[in-house]
Amino acid sequence: MFHYITISERDNEKIKSKLLTINSSTHDIRNNSFAFINPSLTPDLILKQLIIKIYQIRLYYNQCINDNIFILLDTNNNSIQYLVEEVFTLLNIRIILLDDKSNFMKIISKRIEKDDFTNRLYTRSYCNDCSSNYYTIFKHLLFLSNEEHRMEILHKDNNFNFSLENRVKDIMLSITLDDIIIKDGSMGNSRLLNKKSLDSIVDDWAFNCNIYNKLQLIQLGIHILSKKIGFTNIQYITSLVLLSEIYYHQDNKFHNFYHAIDVLQATHYLSSNWTNLESQSSGGQEEHVNNMTLLISALLHDSAHTGSNNNLVSQNKDLITQLHSAESPLEKIHFKMLSHIIKDLISNRPNEELESQNIHKSNNISKSINNDDNLIEKTFQFNISEKLILATDMQRHVEFIERLKNFDLENYKNNGNESNSVDNSLFKYKMIIKAADISNVTRPLEISAQWGVRIAQEFKSYGLLTAESNNKKIPCNTTNRQDDRIYNGMRLGELSVKDCVKLEPGVCKSQVFFIEVFARSFFISLRDKFISENGTLKQLVVNLEENYLFWQKCVEANEKKDTEN
C-alpha cells in the first residue's frame, strides 16, 4: 500500500492526479491513501499533523502490511528530515521534493516495483543499503549512544541544532490517543475499550491480543504501564507506547506489536501475582528492579525484530564482528532500540535557548512533560534492562533451565543476593520475562492455537530467507498483503482450534515439539521452585499439559489417517 502526505502550496488535486497516473499501471490504485496538510499552519503544527498522519497509517491501514509513505514537499525541511531519519527510522518513508520532477517519478516508480515480501524480508536482514536492516540500524544506534562522538559530528552540521531536536520531542509528547482516532467513520470502527473493563482484561491469564485492533492494543499498553508505574503525566506513557508500535515490523507474523503487548501483559500478570517480589531483592541496589524497568523491557524486548533468528542473522559474520560479539545479536539490537526510544526520543536535553524562546506557547504546542520531565530516563535501570532482554535469547534456554533446577530459593530468601552469585543476579526477574516471552503455550487452548498459527507463518519467512541467501528463486506464498490479524478471510481472534489446524496443518506437530523441547521442563521447574510465592504458576502448567494432550492426540490422529491412506 502507498501513502502520500502532501505539504505544498501547489494544487493538491493535480498532485493527486499525477500520483494516480504513476501508480495505475503497477497496482490497484484503490490501495493508495492521500493526505494533505495545510502549509499555512505554524511549523510546529505542521509537524504535529504529520506525526499524527503517520501514526494513523500504522494503526488504521492494515490491508497491506508493508506501508510505503511518501512525504511530498516544495522545499527541504530540517524538522521533517530529522523526524524521518531519527524518529521513524524503521519505517519506509521517503521525502520527495516536488521541484525535482525526474527524481519524483523515479523514486516512486522504483519503490512500487520493489514492493515484494521476499525482497523486503531479505533486504531488511542482509542488504547494507536498506535503511531498516539490522546492520545499518545498529550502526546508527551506536552513533547515537556515543554522546561525545555524536556531538562532534552534529556540530559540524550547520543544519542541525538541539533546539530542533527538543522541539520535535515536545510535539510528539503533546499528541494524545484522542488526537489519532479518526472519528468520521471513514476508517471503520475506531472504538476504544471501555475504561472500566481494562483492569479485568489485563488481569486475566485468558488475555488474547488477537481479538483487539491496534488502537485497543495501544490503549491496553498505556493502561498496564500507567497502572504499574503511576506517572502523573500520561503523555510520557502514551508517547512511549506509540513509539513502541512504530519500532516493530508489521510484516512479522509473530514477532510484532501483538507479541509485544502479549509479553507485556504476561509480565504484568506474573509479577503482580508474585508475593513480595520487590521486598525479597535485598542483596543491594543492583538487585532491585522497579516496575518501570521490568515492564518497558517486556514491551520493547523484541523491538526491530527482523523476522528471522539469531542463527540467520549471524551468517553475515564479518558485519556482526565489526559491531559486537556474535552472541545474542538480535537481543542486543532490541536493547539498543529501547535505549534509543527512552534517551533520544522521550527525554529532552536541557536547552536554555529553547526555553528562552518560549516556543511552546508561541506555536500552540503545550509543554506536556511538566513534573515528570526526564523521569523515565532518570528512573529506568538500563543495565538491568539489558540483562533482562538478553535472558529472552532462546539459544540460552537450556542454560536457564539448568540454573532454574539448581536455584536455591531458601538460600536466596536468607541471603538476598543469592550468595553473591553473578550468574544468578536478577534471577527471578529474568525468569518472569522469559516465561512471559514463551507463555503462549500456557494460555487457554484456543488462544494458544492462534499463536501457533502466527509462529507457523513466521517460520515460513525463515525458509524464504534461507532460500534467498542461497540464491534460490522461490515463489512467495506468505499471506502478507492483508490485515495482520486476518487469515483466509477470518480475523485470527475469531479462529477456533479446528480452524487453526485447518489453516496450518503443521501446527499440531510444532506445538508438541515446542512443549516437549522447550516449554514443559521450564514451566514445571518454575512452578516447583516458586509455587509458594506465585500460586498462578500452577494453572499455567495445567493449561500447558491440557494443550499438550490435545496436540498429541491431534498428531496421533493425523498419523493414523496417513497410515490408512
Coordinates of C-alpha atoms in Angstrom, one line a residue:
M1 CA 0.0 0.0 0.0
F2 CA 1.2 3.5 -0.8
H3 CA 0.5 6.6 1.3
Y4 CA 1.1 10.1 0.1
I5 CA 1.2 13.1 2.5
T6 CA 1.5 16.4 0.7
I7 CA 2.6 19.7 2.3
S8 CA 2.6 22.1 -0.6
E9 CA 1.3 25.4 -1.8
R10 CA 0.5 23.7 -5.2
D11 CA -2.8 22.4 -6.5
N12 CA -3.4 19.2 -4.4
E13 CA -5.8 17.7 -6.9
K14 CA -3.2 18.0 -9.7
I15 CA -0.6 16.3 -7.5
K16 CA -3.1 13.5 -6.6
S17 CA -3.9 13.0 -10.3
K18 CA -0.3 12.7 -11.2
L19 CA 0.3 10.2 -8.4
L20 CA -2.7 8.1 -9.6
T21 CA -1.2 8.1 -13.1
I22 CA 2.2 6.8 -11.8
N23 CA 0.5 4.0 -9.7
S24 CA -2.3 2.9 -12.0
S25 CA 0.0 0.8 -14.3
T26 CA 1.6 -1.1 -11.5
H27 CA -1.1 -1.9 -8.8
D28 CA -4.6 -1.3 -7.7
I29 CA -4.8 2.4 -7.1
R30 CA -7.6 1.9 -4.6
N31 CA -5.0 0.8 -2.2
N32 CA -3.5 4.3 -2.1
S33 CA -4.2 6.9 0.6
F34 CA -3.8 10.6 0.2
A35 CA -3.5 13.2 2.9
F36 CA -2.9 17.0 2.6
I37 CA -1.6 19.2 5.4
N38 CA -2.2 22.9 5.2
P39 CA 1.2 24.6 4.6
S40 CA -0.1 27.9 6.1
L41 CA -0.1 26.4 9.6
T42 CA 2.8 27.1 12.0
P43 CA 5.8 24.9 11.5
D44 CA 5.2 23.0 14.8
L45 CA 1.5 22.4 14.0
I46 CA 2.5 21.1 10.5
L47 CA 4.9 18.7 12.2
K48 CA 2.3 17.6 14.7
Q49 CA -0.2 16.9 11.9
L50 CA 2.4 14.9 10.0
I51 CA 3.2 12.8 13.1
I52 CA -0.5 12.1 13.6
K53 CA -0.9 11.1 10.0
I54 CA 2.0 8.6 10.2
Y55 CA 0.5 7.1 13.4
Q56 CA -2.9 6.8 11.7
I57 CA -1.3 5.0 8.8
R58 CA 0.3 2.5 11.2
L59 CA -2.9 2.0 13.2
Y60 CA -5.6 2.0 10.6
Y61 CA -4.2 0.9 7.2
N62 CA -3.6 -2.8 7.7
Q63 CA -4.8 -4.1 4.3
C64 CA -1.2 -4.2 3.3
I65 CA 1.3 -4.9 6.0
N66 CA 4.2 -3.1 4.3
D67 CA 3.3 0.6 4.2
N68 CA 5.3 2.9 1.9
I69 CA 5.0 6.5 2.9
F70 CA 5.9 9.4 0.6
I71 CA 6.1 12.9 2.1
L72 CA 5.8 15.5 -0.7
L73 CA 7.3 18.9 -0.1
D74 CA 8.0 22.1 -2.0
T75 CA 11.4 22.6 -0.3
N76 CA 13.7 20.9 2.2
N77 CA 12.5 20.9 5.8
N78 CA 15.0 20.1 8.5
S79 CA 12.4 19.2 11.1
I80 CA 10.8 16.6 8.8
Q81 CA 14.2 15.3 7.8
Y82 CA 15.0 14.8 11.5
L83 CA 11.7 13.1 12.1
V84 CA 12.2 10.6 9.2
E85 CA 15.9 9.8 10.0
E86 CA 16.0 9.9 13.8
V87 CA 12.5 9.1 15.0
F88 CA 10.8 6.9 12.3
T89 CA 14.0 5.1 11.5
L90 CA 12.3 1.7 10.8
L91 CA 9.5 3.0 8.5
N92 CA 9.6 3.0 4.7
I93 CA 9.4 6.8 4.4
R94 CA 10.8 8.9 1.6
I95 CA 10.8 12.6 1.3
I96 CA 10.1 13.8 -2.2
L97 CA 10.7 17.4 -3.4
L98 CA 8.1 18.3 -5.9
D99 CA 10.5 20.6 -7.8
D100 CA 12.7 17.6 -8.6
K101 CA 10.3 16.1 -11.2
S102 CA 12.6 13.4 -12.6
N103 CA 13.6 12.2 -9.2
F104 CA 10.0 12.3 -8.0
M105 CA 8.9 9.9 -10.8
K106 CA 12.0 7.7 -10.5
I107 CA 11.8 7.1 -6.7
I108 CA 8.1 6.4 -6.6
S109 CA 8.2 4.0 -9.6
K110 CA 11.3 2.2 -8.2
R111 CA 9.7 1.8 -4.8
I112 CA 6.5 0.4 -6.3
E113 CA 8.4 -2.1 -8.4
K114 CA 10.3 -3.5 -5.4
D115 CA 7.3 -3.9 -3.2
D116 CA 7.7 -7.7 -2.7
F117 CA 7.6 -9.6 0.6
T118 CA 10.5 -11.9 -0.2
N119 CA 12.6 -8.9 -1.3
R120 CA 11.7 -6.9 1.7
L121 CA 12.4 -9.7 4.2
Y122 CA 15.8 -10.5 2.7
T123 CA 16.8 -6.8 2.2
R124 CA 15.8 -6.0 5.8
S125 CA 18.1 -8.7 7.1
Y126 CA 21.1 -8.6 4.8
C127 CA 21.3 -5.6 2.5
N128 CA 23.6 -2.8 3.7
D129 CA 21.7 -0.2 1.6
C130 CA 18.4 -0.8 3.3
S131 CA 17.6 1.9 5.8
S132 CA 15.8 -0.5 8.1
N133 CA 18.1 -3.6 8.1
Y134 CA 19.8 -4.9 11.2
Y135 CA 23.3 -3.7 10.4
T136 CA 22.6 -0.1 9.4
I137 CA 20.2 0.4 12.3
F138 CA 22.8 -0.9 14.7
K139 CA 25.5 1.3 13.3
H140 CA 23.1 4.3 13.6
L141 CA 22.3 3.5 17.2
L142 CA 26.0 3.0 18.1
F143 CA 26.4 6.6 16.8
L144 CA 23.6 7.8 18.9
S145 CA 24.9 6.0 22.0
N146 CA 28.4 7.6 21.7
E147 CA 27.4 11.1 23.0
E148 CA 30.8 12.7 22.6
H149 CA 31.3 11.5 19.1
R150 CA 27.7 12.4 18.2
M151 CA 28.1 16.0 19.5
E152 CA 31.3 16.3 17.5
I153 CA 29.6 15.2 14.2
L154 CA 26.4 17.1 14.8
H155 CA 28.2 20.4 15.5
K156 CA 29.8 20.1 12.1
D157 CA 26.4 20.0 10.5
N158 CA 25.2 23.6 10.2
N159 CA 21.6 22.3 9.5
F160 CA 21.2 20.7 12.9
N161 CA 20.6 22.2 16.3
F162 CA 19.4 20.7 19.5
S163 CA 16.5 23.1 19.9
L164 CA 15.1 21.4 16.8
E165 CA 15.6 18.0 18.4
N166 CA 13.8 19.1 21.6
R167 CA 11.0 20.8 19.6
V168 CA 10.3 17.5 17.8
K169 CA 10.2 15.6 21.1
D170 CA 7.9 18.1 22.7
I171 CA 5.5 18.0 19.8
M172 CA 5.4 14.2 20.0
L173 CA 4.8 14.3 23.7
S174 CA 1.8 16.7 23.1
I175 CA 0.0 14.1 21.0
T176 CA -2.8 12.2 22.7
L177 CA -4.6 9.0 21.8
D178 CA -7.7 11.0 21.1
D179 CA -5.7 13.1 18.5
I180 CA -5.1 9.9 16.5
I181 CA -8.6 8.5 16.4
I182 CA -10.4 9.1 13.1
K183 CA -13.9 9.9 14.3
D184 CA -15.7 10.4 11.0
G185 CA -16.2 6.7 10.4
S186 CA -14.2 6.7 7.1
M187 CA -11.8 4.1 8.5
G188 CA -14.4 1.8 10.1
N189 CA -14.6 1.1 13.8
S190 CA -12.4 3.4 15.9
R191 CA -13.9 2.3 19.2
L192 CA -11.6 2.1 22.2
L193 CA -12.3 -0.3 25.0
N194 CA -14.5 0.7 27.9
K195 CA -12.1 2.1 30.6
K196 CA -14.0 0.3 33.3
S197 CA -13.2 -3.0 31.7
L198 CA -9.4 -2.5 31.3
D199 CA -8.4 -3.9 34.7
S200 CA -10.4 -7.1 34.2
I201 CA -8.9 -7.6 30.7
V202 CA -5.2 -7.2 31.7
D203 CA -5.5 -9.1 34.9
D204 CA -6.8 -12.3 33.2
W205 CA -4.5 -15.1 32.0
A206 CA -7.0 -15.7 29.2
F207 CA -5.9 -12.4 27.7
N208 CA -6.0 -12.6 23.9
C209 CA -4.3 -9.9 21.9
N210 CA -5.7 -11.3 18.6
I211 CA -9.2 -10.0 19.3
Y212 CA -8.2 -6.4 19.5
N213 CA -7.4 -3.7 16.9
K214 CA -4.1 -1.7 17.0
L215 CA -5.7 1.3 18.8
Q216 CA -7.1 -1.0 21.5
L217 CA -3.7 -2.6 21.9
I218 CA -2.1 0.8 22.3
Q219 CA -4.8 1.6 24.9
L220 CA -4.1 -1.6 26.8
G221 CA -0.3 -1.0 26.8
I222 CA -0.9 2.5 28.2
H223 CA -3.2 1.2 30.9
I224 CA -0.8 -1.5 32.1
L225 CA 2.2 0.9 32.2
S226 CA 0.3 3.8 33.9
K227 CA -1.3 1.4 36.4
K228 CA 2.0 -0.1 37.5
I229 CA 4.3 2.9 37.1
G230 CA 2.0 5.6 38.4
F231 CA 3.1 8.6 36.4
T232 CA 1.1 11.8 37.0
N233 CA 1.5 12.7 33.3
I234 CA 0.0 10.1 31.0
Q235 CA 1.7 11.6 27.9
Y236 CA 5.1 10.1 28.6
I237 CA 3.5 6.6 28.6
T238 CA 1.3 7.4 25.6
S239 CA 4.3 8.6 23.5
L240 CA 6.4 5.6 24.7
V241 CA 3.7 3.0 23.6
L242 CA 3.0 4.7 20.3
L243 CA 6.8 4.7 19.5
S244 CA 7.0 1.1 20.6
E245 CA 4.4 0.2 18.0
I246 CA 6.4 2.1 15.4
Y247 CA 9.6 0.1 16.2
Y248 CA 8.0 -3.3 15.5
H249 CA 7.9 -4.5 11.9
Q250 CA 4.3 -5.1 10.9
D251 CA 5.0 -7.8 8.4
N252 CA 6.4 -10.1 11.0
K253 CA 3.7 -12.6 11.7
F254 CA 4.8 -13.4 15.2
H255 CA 7.5 -11.0 16.4
N256 CA 5.3 -7.9 16.1
F257 CA 3.4 -5.5 18.3
Y258 CA 0.8 -8.1 19.1
H259 CA 3.6 -10.2 20.6
A260 CA 5.0 -7.1 22.5
I261 CA 1.6 -6.4 24.2
D262 CA 1.1 -10.1 24.9
V263 CA 4.5 -10.3 26.7
L264 CA 3.8 -7.0 28.5
Q265 CA 0.5 -8.4 29.8
A266 CA 2.1 -11.7 30.8
T267 CA 4.9 -9.9 32.6
H268 CA 2.4 -7.7 34.4
Y269 CA 0.3 -10.7 35.4
L270 CA 3.2 -12.8 36.7
S271 CA 4.9 -10.0 38.6
S272 CA 1.6 -8.8 40.1
N273 CA 0.9 -12.3 41.5
W274 CA 4.4 -12.8 42.8
T275 CA 4.4 -12.5 46.6
N276 CA 6.8 -9.9 48.0
L277 CA 8.8 -9.8 44.7
E278 CA 10.5 -6.5 45.4
S279 CA 11.0 -6.9 49.1
Q280 CA 13.0 -10.0 48.6
S281 CA 15.5 -8.2 46.4
S282 CA 17.5 -7.2 49.4
G283 CA 21.0 -8.0 48.2
G284 CA 21.9 -4.5 47.2
Q285 CA 20.6 -1.8 44.9
E286 CA 21.7 -3.7 41.8
E287 CA 19.2 -6.4 42.7
H288 CA 16.1 -4.3 42.9
V289 CA 14.2 -4.0 39.7
N290 CA 11.5 -1.3 39.5
N291 CA 8.2 -1.8 37.7
M292 CA 9.1 0.7 35.0
T293 CA 12.3 -1.3 34.0
L294 CA 10.6 -4.7 34.1
L295 CA 7.5 -3.7 32.1
I296 CA 9.2 -1.4 29.5
S297 CA 11.8 -4.1 28.9
A298 CA 8.9 -6.5 28.3
L299 CA 7.2 -4.1 25.9
L300 CA 10.4 -3.5 23.8
H301 CA 12.1 -6.8 24.2
D302 CA 11.8 -7.7 20.5
S303 CA 11.8 -4.2 19.0
A304 CA 13.1 -4.0 15.4
H305 CA 13.0 -7.8 15.2
T306 CA 14.0 -8.8 11.7
G307 CA 11.5 -11.7 11.4
S308 CA 14.4 -14.1 11.3
N309 CA 16.5 -15.6 14.2
N310 CA 20.0 -15.3 15.6
N311 CA 21.3 -18.1 13.6
L312 CA 20.3 -16.5 10.3
V313 CA 21.5 -13.0 11.4
S314 CA 24.9 -14.4 12.5
Q315 CA 25.5 -15.8 9.0
N316 CA 27.0 -12.4 8.0
K317 CA 29.9 -12.8 10.4
D318 CA 32.1 -10.0 9.1
L319 CA 29.5 -7.4 9.9
I320 CA 28.5 -8.9 13.2
T321 CA 32.1 -8.9 14.5
Q322 CA 32.5 -5.3 13.4
L323 CA 29.6 -4.3 15.7
H324 CA 29.8 -6.6 18.7
S325 CA 30.3 -10.3 19.6
A326 CA 28.1 -12.8 17.7
E327 CA 26.3 -13.8 21.0
S328 CA 22.6 -12.7 21.1
P329 CA 22.8 -10.3 18.2
L330 CA 19.0 -9.8 17.9
E331 CA 18.6 -9.2 21.7
K332 CA 21.4 -6.6 21.5
I333 CA 19.6 -4.6 18.8
H334 CA 16.3 -4.8 20.8
F335 CA 18.0 -3.2 23.8
K336 CA 19.7 -0.6 21.6
M337 CA 16.3 0.3 20.2
L338 CA 14.8 0.6 23.8
S339 CA 17.7 2.9 24.8
H340 CA 17.2 5.0 21.7
I341 CA 13.5 5.5 22.4
I342 CA 13.9 6.4 26.0
K343 CA 17.1 8.5 25.8
D344 CA 16.8 10.1 22.4
L345 CA 13.1 10.3 21.7
I346 CA 11.3 10.6 25.0
S347 CA 13.7 12.6 27.3
N348 CA 14.5 16.2 26.4
R349 CA 18.0 17.5 26.6
P350 CA 18.4 20.7 28.6
N351 CA 18.4 23.6 26.3
E352 CA 18.3 27.2 27.6
E353 CA 17.8 28.6 24.1
L354 CA 14.6 26.6 23.7
E355 CA 13.2 27.8 27.0
S356 CA 14.2 31.4 26.4
Q357 CA 12.4 31.4 23.0
N358 CA 9.3 30.1 24.7
I359 CA 8.5 28.2 21.6
H360 CA 5.8 26.0 23.2
K361 CA 3.4 28.9 23.8
S362 CA 4.3 30.8 20.6
N363 CA 3.4 27.8 18.5
N364 CA 0.4 26.5 20.4
I365 CA 2.3 23.3 21.5
S366 CA 1.8 22.8 25.2
K367 CA 4.9 21.5 27.0
S368 CA 3.5 18.3 28.3
I369 CA 6.3 16.9 30.4
N370 CA 5.9 19.1 33.5
N371 CA 6.7 17.3 36.8
D372 CA 7.7 14.1 35.0
D373 CA 10.5 15.8 33.0
N374 CA 13.1 13.2 32.2
L375 CA 11.7 10.9 34.9
I376 CA 11.7 7.8 32.7
E377 CA 15.4 8.2 31.8
K378 CA 16.3 9.0 35.4
T379 CA 14.4 6.1 36.9
F380 CA 14.9 3.5 34.2
Q381 CA 17.6 0.9 35.0
F382 CA 19.4 0.5 31.7
N383 CA 22.0 -2.1 32.8
I384 CA 19.3 -4.3 34.3
S385 CA 17.1 -3.9 31.3
E386 CA 19.8 -5.2 29.0
K387 CA 20.3 -8.3 31.2
L388 CA 16.5 -9.0 31.2
I389 CA 16.3 -8.7 27.4
L390 CA 19.3 -10.9 26.9
A391 CA 17.6 -13.5 29.0
T392 CA 15.0 -13.9 26.2
D393 CA 17.5 -15.4 23.8
M394 CA 16.3 -18.9 23.1
Q395 CA 19.8 -20.1 22.3
R396 CA 20.4 -19.7 26.1
H397 CA 17.2 -21.7 27.0
V398 CA 19.0 -24.9 28.2
E399 CA 21.3 -22.8 30.3
F400 CA 18.4 -21.1 32.1
I401 CA 16.6 -24.4 32.7
E402 CA 19.7 -25.8 34.4
R403 CA 20.1 -22.7 36.5
L404 CA 16.4 -22.9 37.4
K405 CA 16.7 -26.5 38.5
N406 CA 19.8 -25.7 40.7
F407 CA 18.3 -22.5 42.1
D408 CA 18.2 -22.5 45.9
L409 CA 15.1 -20.5 47.0
E410 CA 15.8 -20.7 50.7
N411 CA 19.3 -19.5 50.3
Y412 CA 18.0 -16.6 48.2
K413 CA 15.4 -15.7 50.9
N414 CA 18.1 -15.8 53.6
N415 CA 20.9 -14.0 51.7
G416 CA 19.0 -11.8 49.3
N417 CA 21.8 -11.6 46.7
E418 CA 21.8 -15.4 46.1
S419 CA 25.1 -16.0 47.7
N420 CA 26.5 -13.1 45.7
S421 CA 26.4 -15.2 42.5
V422 CA 26.8 -13.1 39.5
D423 CA 25.2 -15.8 37.3
N424 CA 22.0 -15.7 39.5
S425 CA 21.8 -11.9 39.6
L426 CA 18.2 -10.8 39.0
F427 CA 17.2 -14.4 38.6
K428 CA 13.5 -14.1 39.4
Y429 CA 13.0 -11.1 37.1
K430 CA 14.8 -12.9 34.3
M431 CA 12.5 -15.9 34.8
I432 CA 9.4 -13.7 34.7
I433 CA 10.3 -12.0 31.4
K434 CA 11.5 -15.3 29.9
A435 CA 8.3 -17.1 31.0
A436 CA 6.2 -14.3 29.5
D437 CA 8.1 -14.5 26.3
I438 CA 7.2 -18.2 25.7
S439 CA 3.9 -18.2 27.6
N440 CA 1.7 -18.7 24.5
V441 CA 1.6 -22.5 25.1
T442 CA 0.3 -21.9 28.6
R443 CA -2.7 -19.8 27.6
P444 CA -6.1 -21.5 27.1
L445 CA -6.1 -23.8 24.1
E446 CA -7.9 -21.6 21.6
I447 CA -5.6 -18.6 22.3
S448 CA -2.6 -20.9 22.3
A449 CA -3.6 -22.3 18.9
Q450 CA -3.9 -18.9 17.4
W451 CA -0.4 -18.0 18.4
G452 CA 0.6 -21.4 17.0
V453 CA -0.7 -20.1 13.6
R454 CA 1.3 -16.9 14.0
I455 CA 4.6 -18.7 14.6
A456 CA 4.0 -21.2 11.8
Q457 CA 3.5 -18.3 9.5
E458 CA 6.8 -16.7 10.6
F459 CA 8.7 -19.9 10.2
K460 CA 7.8 -19.7 6.5
S461 CA 9.7 -16.5 6.3
Y462 CA 12.8 -18.2 7.7
G463 CA 12.6 -20.5 4.7
L464 CA 12.4 -17.5 2.4
L465 CA 15.5 -16.0 4.0
T466 CA 17.4 -19.3 3.7
A467 CA 16.5 -19.8 0.1
E468 CA 17.3 -16.2 -0.8
S469 CA 20.7 -16.4 0.9
N470 CA 21.4 -19.5 -1.2
N471 CA 20.3 -17.6 -4.3
K472 CA 17.3 -19.8 -4.9
K473 CA 14.3 -18.4 -6.6
I474 CA 11.2 -19.4 -4.8
P475 CA 7.6 -18.3 -5.0
C476 CA 6.3 -16.1 -2.2
N477 CA 3.2 -17.8 -0.7
T478 CA 3.2 -15.9 2.6
T479 CA -0.1 -14.0 3.1
N480 CA 1.4 -10.6 3.9
R481 CA -0.9 -8.3 1.9
Q482 CA -3.7 -8.1 4.4
D483 CA -4.5 -7.2 7.9
D484 CA -2.0 -9.0 10.2
R485 CA -5.0 -10.5 12.1
I486 CA -6.8 -11.9 9.0
Y487 CA -6.2 -15.4 7.8
N488 CA -8.2 -16.8 4.9
G489 CA -10.9 -14.2 5.3
M490 CA -11.2 -14.5 9.1
R491 CA -9.6 -12.5 11.9
L492 CA -7.1 -14.5 13.8
G493 CA -9.0 -13.9 17.1
E494 CA -12.1 -15.5 15.6
L495 CA -10.4 -18.8 14.6
S496 CA -11.4 -21.9 16.5
V497 CA -8.8 -24.6 17.2
K498 CA -10.2 -26.6 14.3
D499 CA -9.8 -23.5 12.1
C500 CA -6.2 -23.1 13.2
V501 CA -5.4 -26.7 12.4
K502 CA -7.0 -26.5 9.0
L503 CA -5.2 -23.3 8.2
E504 CA -1.8 -24.6 9.4
P505 CA -1.8 -28.4 9.5
G506 CA 1.7 -28.5 10.8
V507 CA 0.7 -26.6 14.0
C508 CA 0.0 -29.9 15.9
K509 CA 3.5 -31.2 15.5
S510 CA 5.1 -27.8 16.1
Q511 CA 3.2 -27.3 19.3
V512 CA 4.1 -30.8 20.6
F513 CA 7.8 -30.2 19.6
F514 CA 7.9 -26.8 21.4
I515 CA 6.3 -28.1 24.5
E516 CA 8.4 -31.2 24.7
V517 CA 11.8 -29.5 23.9
F518 CA 11.4 -26.0 25.5
A519 CA 8.3 -25.2 27.5
R520 CA 7.4 -28.3 29.7
S521 CA 10.7 -28.6 31.6
F522 CA 10.9 -24.8 32.0
F523 CA 7.4 -24.2 33.4
I524 CA 7.3 -27.3 35.6
S525 CA 10.7 -26.3 37.1
L526 CA 9.4 -22.7 37.5
R527 CA 6.3 -24.0 39.3
D528 CA 8.2 -26.4 41.5
K529 CA 10.6 -23.7 42.6
F530 CA 8.3 -20.8 43.1
I531 CA 4.8 -22.2 43.8
S532 CA 5.0 -20.9 47.3
E533 CA 5.4 -17.4 46.0
N534 CA 3.2 -17.4 43.0
G535 CA 0.2 -19.8 43.0
T536 CA -0.8 -18.8 39.5
L537 CA 2.1 -20.9 38.1
K538 CA 0.1 -24.0 38.9
Q539 CA -2.6 -23.0 36.4
L540 CA -0.1 -22.3 33.7
V541 CA 1.3 -25.8 34.0
V542 CA -2.3 -27.2 34.0
N543 CA -3.0 -25.3 30.8
L544 CA 0.3 -26.5 29.3
E545 CA -0.5 -30.2 30.0
E546 CA -4.0 -29.9 28.7
N547 CA -2.8 -28.2 25.5
Y548 CA -0.1 -30.8 25.1
L549 CA -2.6 -33.7 25.4
F550 CA -4.8 -32.2 22.8
W551 CA -1.9 -31.6 20.3
Q552 CA -0.5 -35.1 20.9
K553 CA -3.9 -36.7 20.1
C554 CA -4.1 -34.5 17.0
V555 CA -0.7 -35.7 15.9
E556 CA -1.7 -39.3 16.5
A557 CA -4.9 -38.9 14.6
N558 CA -3.1 -37.4 11.6
E559 CA -0.5 -40.2 11.6
K560 CA -3.3 -42.8 11.8
K561 CA -5.0 -41.2 8.8
D562 CA -1.8 -41.1 6.8
T563 CA -1.2 -44.8 7.6
E564 CA -4.7 -45.7 6.4
N565 CA -4.3 -43.8 3.2

